[in-house]
mmCIF file of C-alpha atoms in Angstrom:
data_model
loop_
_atom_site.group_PDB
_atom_site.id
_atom_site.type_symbol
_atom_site.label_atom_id
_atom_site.label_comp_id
_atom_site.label_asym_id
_atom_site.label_seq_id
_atom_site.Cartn_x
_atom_site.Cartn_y
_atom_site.Cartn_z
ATOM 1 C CA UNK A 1 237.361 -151.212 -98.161
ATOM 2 C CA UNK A 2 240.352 -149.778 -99.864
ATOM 3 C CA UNK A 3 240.638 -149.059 -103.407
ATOM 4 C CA UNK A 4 241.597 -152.420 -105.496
ATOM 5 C CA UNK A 5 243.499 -151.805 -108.896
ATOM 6 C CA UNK A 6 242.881 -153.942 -111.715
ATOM 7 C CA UNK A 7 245.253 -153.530 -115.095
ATOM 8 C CA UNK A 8 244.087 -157.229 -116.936
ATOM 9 C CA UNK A 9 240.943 -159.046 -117.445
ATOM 10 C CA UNK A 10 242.374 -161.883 -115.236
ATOM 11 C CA UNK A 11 242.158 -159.469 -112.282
ATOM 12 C CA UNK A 12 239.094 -157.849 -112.951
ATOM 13 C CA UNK A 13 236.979 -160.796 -113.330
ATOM 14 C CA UNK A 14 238.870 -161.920 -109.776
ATOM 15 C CA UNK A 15 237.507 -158.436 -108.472
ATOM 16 C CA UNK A 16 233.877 -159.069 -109.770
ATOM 17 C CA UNK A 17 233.833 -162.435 -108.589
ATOM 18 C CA UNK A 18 234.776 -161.156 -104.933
ATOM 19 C CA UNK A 19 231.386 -158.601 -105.262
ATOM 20 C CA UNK A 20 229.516 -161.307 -107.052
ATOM 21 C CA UNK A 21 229.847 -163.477 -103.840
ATOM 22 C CA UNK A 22 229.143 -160.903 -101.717
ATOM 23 C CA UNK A 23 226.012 -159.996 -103.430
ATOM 24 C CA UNK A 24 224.776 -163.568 -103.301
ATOM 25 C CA UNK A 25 225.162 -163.511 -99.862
ATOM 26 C CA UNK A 26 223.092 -160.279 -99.491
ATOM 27 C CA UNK A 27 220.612 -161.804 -101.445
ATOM 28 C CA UNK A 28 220.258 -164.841 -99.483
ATOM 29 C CA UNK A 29 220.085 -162.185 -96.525
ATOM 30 C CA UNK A 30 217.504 -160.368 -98.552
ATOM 31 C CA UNK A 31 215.390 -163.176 -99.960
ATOM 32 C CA UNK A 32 212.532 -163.164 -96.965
ATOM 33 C CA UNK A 33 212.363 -159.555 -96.849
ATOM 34 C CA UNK A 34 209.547 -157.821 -99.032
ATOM 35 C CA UNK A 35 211.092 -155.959 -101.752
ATOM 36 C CA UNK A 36 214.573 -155.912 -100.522
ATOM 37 C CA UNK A 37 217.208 -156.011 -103.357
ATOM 38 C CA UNK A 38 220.990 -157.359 -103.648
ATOM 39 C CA UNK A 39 223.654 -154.654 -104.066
ATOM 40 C CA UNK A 40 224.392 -153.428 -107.881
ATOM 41 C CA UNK A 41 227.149 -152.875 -109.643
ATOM 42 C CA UNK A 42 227.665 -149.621 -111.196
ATOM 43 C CA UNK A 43 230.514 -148.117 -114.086
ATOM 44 C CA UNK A 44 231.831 -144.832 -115.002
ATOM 45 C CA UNK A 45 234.563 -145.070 -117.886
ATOM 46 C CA UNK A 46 237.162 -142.872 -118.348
ATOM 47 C CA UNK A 47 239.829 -141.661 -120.494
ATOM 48 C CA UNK A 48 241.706 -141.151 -117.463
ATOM 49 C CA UNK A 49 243.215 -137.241 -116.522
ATOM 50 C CA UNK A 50 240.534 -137.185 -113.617
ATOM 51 C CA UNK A 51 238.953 -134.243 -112.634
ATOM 52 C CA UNK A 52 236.028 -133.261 -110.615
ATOM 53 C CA UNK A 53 233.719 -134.032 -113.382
ATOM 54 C CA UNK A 54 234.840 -137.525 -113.393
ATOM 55 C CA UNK A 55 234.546 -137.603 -109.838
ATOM 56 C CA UNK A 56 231.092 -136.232 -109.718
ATOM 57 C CA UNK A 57 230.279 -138.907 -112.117
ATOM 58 C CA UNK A 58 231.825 -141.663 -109.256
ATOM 59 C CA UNK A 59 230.015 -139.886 -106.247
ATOM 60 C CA UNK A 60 226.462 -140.301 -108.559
ATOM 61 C CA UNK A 61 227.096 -143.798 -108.883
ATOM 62 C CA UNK A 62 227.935 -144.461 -105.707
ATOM 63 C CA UNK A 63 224.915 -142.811 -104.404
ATOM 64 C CA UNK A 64 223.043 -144.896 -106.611
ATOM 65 C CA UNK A 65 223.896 -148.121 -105.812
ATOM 66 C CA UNK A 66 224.372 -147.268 -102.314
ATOM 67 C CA UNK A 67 227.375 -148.293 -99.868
ATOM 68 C CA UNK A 68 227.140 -152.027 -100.315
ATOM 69 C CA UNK A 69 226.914 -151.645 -104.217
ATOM 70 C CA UNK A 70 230.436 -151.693 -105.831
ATOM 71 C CA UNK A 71 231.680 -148.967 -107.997
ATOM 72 C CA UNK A 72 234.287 -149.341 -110.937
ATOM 73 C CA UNK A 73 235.723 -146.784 -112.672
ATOM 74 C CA UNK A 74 237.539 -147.613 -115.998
ATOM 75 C CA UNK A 75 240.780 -145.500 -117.132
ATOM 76 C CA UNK A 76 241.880 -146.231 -120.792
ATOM 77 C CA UNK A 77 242.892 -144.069 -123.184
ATOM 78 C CA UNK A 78 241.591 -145.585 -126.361
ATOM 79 C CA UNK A 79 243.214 -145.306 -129.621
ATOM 80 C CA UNK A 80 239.983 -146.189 -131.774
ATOM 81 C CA UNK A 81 238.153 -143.072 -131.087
ATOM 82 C CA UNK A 82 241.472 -140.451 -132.009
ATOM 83 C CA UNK A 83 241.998 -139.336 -135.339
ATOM 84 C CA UNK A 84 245.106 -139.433 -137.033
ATOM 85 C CA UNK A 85 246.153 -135.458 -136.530
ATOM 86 C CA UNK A 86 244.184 -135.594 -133.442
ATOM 87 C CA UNK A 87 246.116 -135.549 -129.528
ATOM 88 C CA UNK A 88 246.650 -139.432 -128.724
ATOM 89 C CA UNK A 89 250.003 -139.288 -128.184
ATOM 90 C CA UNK A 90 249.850 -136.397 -125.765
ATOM 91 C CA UNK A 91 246.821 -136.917 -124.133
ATOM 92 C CA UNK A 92 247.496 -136.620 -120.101
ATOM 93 C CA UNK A 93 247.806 -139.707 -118.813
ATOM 94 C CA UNK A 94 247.929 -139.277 -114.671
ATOM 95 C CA UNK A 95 247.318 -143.358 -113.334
ATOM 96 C CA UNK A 96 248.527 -142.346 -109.635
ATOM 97 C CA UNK A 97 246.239 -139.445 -109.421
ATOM 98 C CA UNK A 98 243.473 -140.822 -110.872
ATOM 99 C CA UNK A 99 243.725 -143.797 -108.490
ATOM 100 C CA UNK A 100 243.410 -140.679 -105.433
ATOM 101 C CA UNK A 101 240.360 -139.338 -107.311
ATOM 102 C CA UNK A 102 238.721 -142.493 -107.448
ATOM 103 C CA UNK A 103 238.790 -143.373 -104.512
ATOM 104 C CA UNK A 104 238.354 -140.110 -102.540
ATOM 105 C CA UNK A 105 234.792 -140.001 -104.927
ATOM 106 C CA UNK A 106 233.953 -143.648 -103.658
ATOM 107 C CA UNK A 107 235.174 -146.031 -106.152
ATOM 108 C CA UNK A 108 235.478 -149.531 -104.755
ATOM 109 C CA UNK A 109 237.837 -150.419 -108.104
ATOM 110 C CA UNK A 110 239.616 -149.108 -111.029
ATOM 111 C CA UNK A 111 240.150 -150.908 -113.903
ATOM 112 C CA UNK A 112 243.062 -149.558 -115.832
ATOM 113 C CA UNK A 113 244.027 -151.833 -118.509
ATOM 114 C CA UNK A 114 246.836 -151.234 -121.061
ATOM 115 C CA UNK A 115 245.797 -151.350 -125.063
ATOM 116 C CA UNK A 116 247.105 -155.191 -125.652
ATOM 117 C CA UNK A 117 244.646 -156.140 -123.135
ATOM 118 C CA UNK A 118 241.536 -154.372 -124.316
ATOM 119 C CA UNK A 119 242.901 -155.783 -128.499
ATOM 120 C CA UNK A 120 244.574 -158.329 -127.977
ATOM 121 C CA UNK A 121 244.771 -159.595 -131.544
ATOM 122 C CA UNK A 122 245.463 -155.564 -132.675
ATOM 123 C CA UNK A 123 242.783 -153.524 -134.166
ATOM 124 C CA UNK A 124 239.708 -155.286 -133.830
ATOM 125 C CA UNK A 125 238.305 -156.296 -137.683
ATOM 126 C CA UNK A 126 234.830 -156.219 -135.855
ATOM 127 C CA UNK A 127 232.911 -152.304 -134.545
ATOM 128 C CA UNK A 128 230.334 -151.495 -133.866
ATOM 129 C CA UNK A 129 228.934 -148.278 -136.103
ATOM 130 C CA UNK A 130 227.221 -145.258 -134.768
ATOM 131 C CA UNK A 131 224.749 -145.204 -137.627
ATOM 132 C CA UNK A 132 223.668 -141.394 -139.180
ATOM 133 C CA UNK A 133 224.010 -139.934 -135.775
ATOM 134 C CA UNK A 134 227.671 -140.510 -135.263
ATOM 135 C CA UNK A 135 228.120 -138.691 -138.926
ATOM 136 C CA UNK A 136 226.584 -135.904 -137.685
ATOM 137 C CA UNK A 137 228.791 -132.760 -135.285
ATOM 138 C CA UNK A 138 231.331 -134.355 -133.806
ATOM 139 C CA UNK A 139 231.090 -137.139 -136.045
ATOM 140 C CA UNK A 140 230.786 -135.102 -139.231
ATOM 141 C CA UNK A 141 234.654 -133.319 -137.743
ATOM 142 C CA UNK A 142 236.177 -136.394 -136.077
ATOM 143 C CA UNK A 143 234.614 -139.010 -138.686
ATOM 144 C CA UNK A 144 234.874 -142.478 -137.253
ATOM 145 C CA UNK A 145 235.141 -141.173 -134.171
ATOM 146 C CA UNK A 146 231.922 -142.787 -132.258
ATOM 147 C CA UNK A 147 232.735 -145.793 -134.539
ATOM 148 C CA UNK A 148 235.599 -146.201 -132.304
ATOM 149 C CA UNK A 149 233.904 -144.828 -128.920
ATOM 150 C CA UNK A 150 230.916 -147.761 -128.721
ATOM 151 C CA UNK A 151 233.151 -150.249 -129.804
ATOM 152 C CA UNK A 152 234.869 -150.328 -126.607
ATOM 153 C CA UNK A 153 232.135 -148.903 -124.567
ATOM 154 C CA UNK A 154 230.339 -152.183 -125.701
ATOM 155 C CA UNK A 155 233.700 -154.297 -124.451
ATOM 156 C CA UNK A 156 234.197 -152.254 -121.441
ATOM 157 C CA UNK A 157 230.148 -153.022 -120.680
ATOM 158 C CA UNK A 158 231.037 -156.725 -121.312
ATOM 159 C CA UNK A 159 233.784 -156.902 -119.166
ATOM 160 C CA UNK A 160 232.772 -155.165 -116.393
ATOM 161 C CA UNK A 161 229.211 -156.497 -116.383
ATOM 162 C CA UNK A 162 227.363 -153.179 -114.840
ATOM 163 C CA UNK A 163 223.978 -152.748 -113.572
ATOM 164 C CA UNK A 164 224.023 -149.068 -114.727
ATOM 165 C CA UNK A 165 226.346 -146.937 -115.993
ATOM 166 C CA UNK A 166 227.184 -143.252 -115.698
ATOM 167 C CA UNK A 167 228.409 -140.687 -118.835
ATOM 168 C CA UNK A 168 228.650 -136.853 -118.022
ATOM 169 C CA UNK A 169 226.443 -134.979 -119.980
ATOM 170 C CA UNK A 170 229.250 -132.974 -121.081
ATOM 171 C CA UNK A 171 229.804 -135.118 -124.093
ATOM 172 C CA UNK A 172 226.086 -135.213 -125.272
ATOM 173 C CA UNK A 173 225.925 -136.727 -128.675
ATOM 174 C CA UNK A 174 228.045 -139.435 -127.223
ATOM 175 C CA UNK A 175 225.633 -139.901 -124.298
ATOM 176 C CA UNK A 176 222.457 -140.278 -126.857
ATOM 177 C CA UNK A 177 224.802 -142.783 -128.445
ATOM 178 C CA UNK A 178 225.487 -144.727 -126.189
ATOM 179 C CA UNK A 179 222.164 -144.564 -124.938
ATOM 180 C CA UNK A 180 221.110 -145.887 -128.584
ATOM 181 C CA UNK A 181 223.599 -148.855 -128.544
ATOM 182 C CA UNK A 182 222.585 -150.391 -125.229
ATOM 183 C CA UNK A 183 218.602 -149.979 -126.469
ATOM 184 C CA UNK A 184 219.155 -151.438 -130.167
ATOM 185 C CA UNK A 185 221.465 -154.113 -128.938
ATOM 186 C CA UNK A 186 219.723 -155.132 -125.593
ATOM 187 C CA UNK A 187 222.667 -154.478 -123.505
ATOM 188 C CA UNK A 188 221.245 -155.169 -120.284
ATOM 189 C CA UNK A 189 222.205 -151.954 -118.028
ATOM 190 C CA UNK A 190 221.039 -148.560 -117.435
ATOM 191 C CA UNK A 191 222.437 -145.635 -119.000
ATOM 192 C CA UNK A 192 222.697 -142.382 -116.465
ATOM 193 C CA UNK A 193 223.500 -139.257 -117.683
ATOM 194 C CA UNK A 194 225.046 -136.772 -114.833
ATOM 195 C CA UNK A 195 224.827 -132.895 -115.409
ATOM 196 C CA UNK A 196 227.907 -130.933 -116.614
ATOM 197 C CA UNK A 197 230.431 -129.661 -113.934
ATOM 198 C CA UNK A 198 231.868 -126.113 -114.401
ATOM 199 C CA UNK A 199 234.482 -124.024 -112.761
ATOM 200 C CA UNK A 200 232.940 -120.735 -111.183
ATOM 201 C CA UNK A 201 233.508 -118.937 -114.440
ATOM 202 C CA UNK A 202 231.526 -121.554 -116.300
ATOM 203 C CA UNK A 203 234.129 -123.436 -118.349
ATOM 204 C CA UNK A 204 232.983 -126.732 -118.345
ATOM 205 C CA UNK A 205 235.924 -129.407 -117.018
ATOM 206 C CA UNK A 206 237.781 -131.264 -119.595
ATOM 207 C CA UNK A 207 240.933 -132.992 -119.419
ATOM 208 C CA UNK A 208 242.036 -130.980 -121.966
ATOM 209 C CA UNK A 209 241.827 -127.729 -120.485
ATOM 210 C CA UNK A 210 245.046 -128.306 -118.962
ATOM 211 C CA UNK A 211 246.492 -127.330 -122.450
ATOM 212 C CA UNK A 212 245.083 -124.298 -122.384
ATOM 213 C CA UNK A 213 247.075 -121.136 -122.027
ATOM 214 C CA UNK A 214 245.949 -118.450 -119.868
ATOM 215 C CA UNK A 215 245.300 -116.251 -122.477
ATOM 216 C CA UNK A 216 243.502 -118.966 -124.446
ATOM 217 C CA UNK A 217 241.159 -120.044 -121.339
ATOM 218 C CA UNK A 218 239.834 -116.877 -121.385
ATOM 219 C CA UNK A 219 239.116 -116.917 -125.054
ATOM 220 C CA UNK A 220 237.481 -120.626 -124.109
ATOM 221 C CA UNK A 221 235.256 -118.711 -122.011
ATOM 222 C CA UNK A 222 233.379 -117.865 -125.112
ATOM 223 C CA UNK A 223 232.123 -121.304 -125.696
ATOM 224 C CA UNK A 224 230.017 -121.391 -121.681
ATOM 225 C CA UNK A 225 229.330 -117.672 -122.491
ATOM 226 C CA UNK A 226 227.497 -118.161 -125.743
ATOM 227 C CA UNK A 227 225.358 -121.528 -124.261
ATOM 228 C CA UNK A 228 224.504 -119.100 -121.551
ATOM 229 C CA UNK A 229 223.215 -116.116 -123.305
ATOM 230 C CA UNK A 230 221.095 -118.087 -125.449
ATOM 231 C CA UNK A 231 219.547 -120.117 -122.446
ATOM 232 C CA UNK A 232 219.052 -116.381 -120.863
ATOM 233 C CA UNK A 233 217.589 -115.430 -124.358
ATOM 234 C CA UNK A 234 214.826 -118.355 -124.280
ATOM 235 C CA UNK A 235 214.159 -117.322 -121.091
ATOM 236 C CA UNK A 236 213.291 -113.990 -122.099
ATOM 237 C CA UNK A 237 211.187 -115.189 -124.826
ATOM 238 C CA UNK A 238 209.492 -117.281 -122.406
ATOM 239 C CA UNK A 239 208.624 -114.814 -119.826
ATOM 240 C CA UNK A 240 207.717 -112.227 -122.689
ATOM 241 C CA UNK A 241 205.313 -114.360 -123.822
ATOM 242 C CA UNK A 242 203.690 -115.053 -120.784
ATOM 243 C CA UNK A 243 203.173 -111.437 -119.940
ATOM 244 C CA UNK A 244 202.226 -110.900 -123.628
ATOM 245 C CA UNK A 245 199.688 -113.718 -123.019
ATOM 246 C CA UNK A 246 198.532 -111.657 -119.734
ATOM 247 C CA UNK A 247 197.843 -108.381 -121.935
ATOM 248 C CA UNK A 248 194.509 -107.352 -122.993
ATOM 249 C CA UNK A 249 193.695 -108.578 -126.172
ATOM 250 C CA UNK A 250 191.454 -105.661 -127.267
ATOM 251 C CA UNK A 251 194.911 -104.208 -128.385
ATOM 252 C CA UNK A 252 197.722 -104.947 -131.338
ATOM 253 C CA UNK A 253 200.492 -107.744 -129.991
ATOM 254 C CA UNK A 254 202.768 -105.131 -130.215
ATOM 255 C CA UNK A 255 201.279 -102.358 -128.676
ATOM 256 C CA UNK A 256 200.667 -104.477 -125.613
ATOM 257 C CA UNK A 257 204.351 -105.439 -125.594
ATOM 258 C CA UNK A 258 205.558 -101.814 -125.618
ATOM 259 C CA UNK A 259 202.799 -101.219 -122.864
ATOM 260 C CA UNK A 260 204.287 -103.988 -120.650
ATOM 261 C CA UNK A 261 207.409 -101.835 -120.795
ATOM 262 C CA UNK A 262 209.805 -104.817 -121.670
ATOM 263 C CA UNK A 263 213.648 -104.113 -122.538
ATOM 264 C CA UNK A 264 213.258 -106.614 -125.450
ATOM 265 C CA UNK A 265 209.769 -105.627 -126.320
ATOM 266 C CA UNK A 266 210.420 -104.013 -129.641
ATOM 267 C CA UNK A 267 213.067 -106.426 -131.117
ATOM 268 C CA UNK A 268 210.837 -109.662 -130.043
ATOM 269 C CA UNK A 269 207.036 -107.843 -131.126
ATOM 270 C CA UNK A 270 207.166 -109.301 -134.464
ATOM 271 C CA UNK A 271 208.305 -112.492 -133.533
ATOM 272 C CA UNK A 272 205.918 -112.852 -130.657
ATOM 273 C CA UNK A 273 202.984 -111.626 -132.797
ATOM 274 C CA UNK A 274 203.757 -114.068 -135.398
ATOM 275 C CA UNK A 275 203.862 -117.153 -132.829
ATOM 276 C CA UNK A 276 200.608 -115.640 -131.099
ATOM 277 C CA UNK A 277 199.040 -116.562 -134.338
ATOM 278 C CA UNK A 278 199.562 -119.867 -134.453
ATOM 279 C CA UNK A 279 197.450 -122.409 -132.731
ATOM 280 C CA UNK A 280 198.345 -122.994 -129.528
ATOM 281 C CA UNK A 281 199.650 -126.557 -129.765
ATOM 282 C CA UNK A 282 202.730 -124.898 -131.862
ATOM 283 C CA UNK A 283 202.821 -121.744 -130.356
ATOM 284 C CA UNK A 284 206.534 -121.822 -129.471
ATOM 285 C CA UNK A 285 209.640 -119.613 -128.628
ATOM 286 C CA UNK A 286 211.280 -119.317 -131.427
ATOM 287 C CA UNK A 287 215.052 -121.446 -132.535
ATOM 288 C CA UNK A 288 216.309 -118.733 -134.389
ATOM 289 C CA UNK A 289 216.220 -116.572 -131.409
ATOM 290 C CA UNK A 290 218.504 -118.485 -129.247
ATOM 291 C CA UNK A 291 220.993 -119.311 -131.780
ATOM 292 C CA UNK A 292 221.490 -115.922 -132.650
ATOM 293 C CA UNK A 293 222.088 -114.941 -129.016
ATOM 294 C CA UNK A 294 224.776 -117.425 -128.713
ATOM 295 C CA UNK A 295 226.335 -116.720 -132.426
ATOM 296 C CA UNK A 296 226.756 -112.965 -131.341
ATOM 297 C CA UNK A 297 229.399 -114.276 -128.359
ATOM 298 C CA UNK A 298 230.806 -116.650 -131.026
ATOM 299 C CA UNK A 299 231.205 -114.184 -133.341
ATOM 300 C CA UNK A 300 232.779 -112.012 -131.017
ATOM 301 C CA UNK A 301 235.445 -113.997 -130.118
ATOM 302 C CA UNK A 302 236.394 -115.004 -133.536
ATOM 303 C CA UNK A 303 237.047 -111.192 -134.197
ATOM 304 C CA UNK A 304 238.784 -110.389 -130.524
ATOM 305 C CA UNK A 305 241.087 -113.760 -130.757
ATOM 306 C CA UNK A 306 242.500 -115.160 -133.401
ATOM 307 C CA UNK A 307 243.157 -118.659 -131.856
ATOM 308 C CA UNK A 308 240.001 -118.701 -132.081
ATOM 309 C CA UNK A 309 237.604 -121.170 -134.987
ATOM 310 C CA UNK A 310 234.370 -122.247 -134.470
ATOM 311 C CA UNK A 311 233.685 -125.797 -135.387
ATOM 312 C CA UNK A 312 229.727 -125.651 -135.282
ATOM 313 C CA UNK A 313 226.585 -123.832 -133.405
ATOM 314 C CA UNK A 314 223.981 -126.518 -133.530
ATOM 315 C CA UNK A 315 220.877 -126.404 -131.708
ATOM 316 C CA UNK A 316 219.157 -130.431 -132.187
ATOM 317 C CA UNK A 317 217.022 -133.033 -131.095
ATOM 318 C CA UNK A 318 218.339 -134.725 -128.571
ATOM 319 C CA UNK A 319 216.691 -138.215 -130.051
ATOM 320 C CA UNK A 320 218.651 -138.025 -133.257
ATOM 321 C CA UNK A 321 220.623 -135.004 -133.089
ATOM 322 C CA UNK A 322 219.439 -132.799 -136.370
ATOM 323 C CA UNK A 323 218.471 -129.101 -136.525
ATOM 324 C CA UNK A 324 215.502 -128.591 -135.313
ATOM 325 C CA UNK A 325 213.047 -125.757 -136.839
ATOM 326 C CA UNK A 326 212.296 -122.388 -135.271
ATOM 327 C CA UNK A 327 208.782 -123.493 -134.221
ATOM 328 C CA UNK A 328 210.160 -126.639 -132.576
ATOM 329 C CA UNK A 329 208.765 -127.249 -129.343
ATOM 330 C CA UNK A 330 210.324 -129.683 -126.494
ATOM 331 C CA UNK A 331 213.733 -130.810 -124.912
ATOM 332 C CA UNK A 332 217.064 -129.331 -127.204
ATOM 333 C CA UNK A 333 220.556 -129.323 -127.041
ATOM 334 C CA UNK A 334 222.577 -126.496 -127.869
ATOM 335 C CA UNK A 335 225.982 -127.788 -128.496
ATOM 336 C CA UNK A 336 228.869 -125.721 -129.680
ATOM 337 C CA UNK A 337 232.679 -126.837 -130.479
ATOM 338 C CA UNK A 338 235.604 -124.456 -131.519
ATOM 339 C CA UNK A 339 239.834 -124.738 -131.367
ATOM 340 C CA UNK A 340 241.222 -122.131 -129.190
ATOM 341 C CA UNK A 341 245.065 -122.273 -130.217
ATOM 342 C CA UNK A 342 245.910 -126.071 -130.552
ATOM 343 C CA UNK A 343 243.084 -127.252 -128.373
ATOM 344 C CA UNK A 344 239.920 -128.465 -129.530
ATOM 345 C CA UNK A 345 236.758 -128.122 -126.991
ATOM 346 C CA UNK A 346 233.583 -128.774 -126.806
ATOM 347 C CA UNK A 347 230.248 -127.595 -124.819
ATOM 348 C CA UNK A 348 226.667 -128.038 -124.421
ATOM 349 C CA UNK A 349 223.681 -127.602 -122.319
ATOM 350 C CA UNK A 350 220.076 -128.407 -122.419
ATOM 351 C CA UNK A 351 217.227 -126.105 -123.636
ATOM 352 C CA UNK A 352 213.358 -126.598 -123.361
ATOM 353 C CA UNK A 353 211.056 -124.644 -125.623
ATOM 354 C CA UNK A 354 207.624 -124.572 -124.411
ATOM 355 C CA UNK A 355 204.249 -124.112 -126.015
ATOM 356 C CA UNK A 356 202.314 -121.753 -124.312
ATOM 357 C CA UNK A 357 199.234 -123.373 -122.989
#
């Protein structure tokens, strides 16, 4: 089946209604066979601008639901989540691509609706509100922002009546978000979160790298760079203290370190001595570690470029998305944002720090 465009509700709903008929009939087909299931319907929104992140996001779904399932993918640029000195009026907006991207990924249907349709009576008197999550990072710089962002994921869920939906990882805090919404409001679908695509230098994709200069996508480079040295840096820790562990205890912690003939074994002695104390329930690789590594890179390029600012360095809980201490053991994300020239990015990747047992 070709791809089917749908710009109003009207059409949409006539879309759904085809696939809702077709999975009745597969689940008439279905009913005497054991455990057999009707096809799903699965979601990935968009802002539109489609790159292979988005269509990675489209090829998981499809995969998912399978090749009788039907895939949407939403394009709307929405004005609730954009500040007022923020890019709304130039953000890329590329309908006739994005229809080629959709459906080269898999989508059965796009749903690309103009702003009258989505508010019809103007800005909606009624949002939903992030809560003290969306007022922290992003929300803390772009306040109101996730206000604006579950608002019309929750109408976008209504009117395309999903199964599961599927958010790139990319944007993180608005992942946990959404994630929160759909559990605290019993939204009945399942929230997927697909791993971050990079380019082969390890920018992440964004829509808005297409602003970017040449000059100033190298100086964006500094944002991957700095998530990566800190995710080598854990690792470090980690194998140090697993040989440290290994070392015969008749010795000092750092004598056995130097012994093991470690690059890092003299800076990280203290540290690991200190954590080898502890019990080992809390016996962790340290925080403080790994946001230093990635604050040297940071700091770097804020003295090599000046189109360069940091926005924030935060290493947090995924469940609520504070700090969390430098003997914090389990899942992290390390999420950094900065402005190179006129562009604002933003970056993240997940971090597990792991007792020793």
């Amino acid at each position: 089946m070709s791809l089917e465009l749908a710009s109003t509700r009207a059409e949409l709903d006539g879309l759904l209604a085809r696939h809702g008929s077709a999975r009745a009939a597969a689940r008439e087909q279905a009913a005497p066979r054991e455990g057999a299931s009707s096809p799903r319907t699965a979601v990935v929104m968009t802002m539109g601008a489609l790159h292979d992140g988005h269509a990675a996001l489209v090829r998981a779904a499809r995969r998912h639901v399978g090749p009788a399932g039907f895939v949407v993918v939403t394009v709307f640029v929405n004005p609730l989540q954009f500040g007022a000195n923020e890019d709304l009026d130039r953000y890329p907006r590329t309908l006739e691509s994005d229809l080629k991207t959709a459906e080269a990924a898999g989508a059965d249907a796009v749903f690309a609706p103009s702003v009258d349709e989505v508010y019809p009576g103007g800005t909606p008197q009624v949002r939903i509100s992030a809560g003290p999550m969306g007022e922290r990072l992003e929300g803390a710089v772009r306040p109101g922002h996730f206000d604006g962002m579950l608002t019309v994921v929750a109408k976008l869920l209504h009117l395309t009546r999903p199964d599961v939906a599927f958010y790139g990882q990319k944007d993180a805090q608005q992942l946990a978000l959404i994630r929160r919404m759909a559990r605290d409001l019993n939204f009945p679908v399942e929230i997927v979160g697909v791993p971050t695509v990079r380019e082969d230098d390890g920018l992440a994709l964004s829509s808005r790298n297409r602003y970017l200069s040449a000059a100033e996508r190298r100086t964006a480079l500094a944002l991957s760079r700095a998530l990566f040295a800190a995710s080598d840096r854990l690792g470090a820790q980690h194998a140090l203290r697993a040989r440290a562990d290994s070392a015969p205890t008749s010795r000092g912690r750092a004598a056995a370190l130097s012994a093991l003939g470690e690059a890092r074994a003299a800076a990280d002695s203290h540290a690991v001595a200190h954590a080898a104390s502890r019990t080992p329930r809390t016996r962790a690789c340290g925080a403080h570690a790994v946001r230093s590594a990635a604050r040297v890179v940071l700091d770097q390029a804020v003295r090599d470029s000046d189109s360069f600012t940091l926005d924030y360095l935060a290493l947090v809980n995924p469940a609520d998305f504070t700090e969390v201490p430098d003997d914090y053991t389990g899942d992290a994300i390390l999420a950094v944002a900065a402005r190179v020239g006129a562009t604002r990015l933003i970056d993240n990747i997940p971090l597990t720090f792991g007792a020793s047992q």
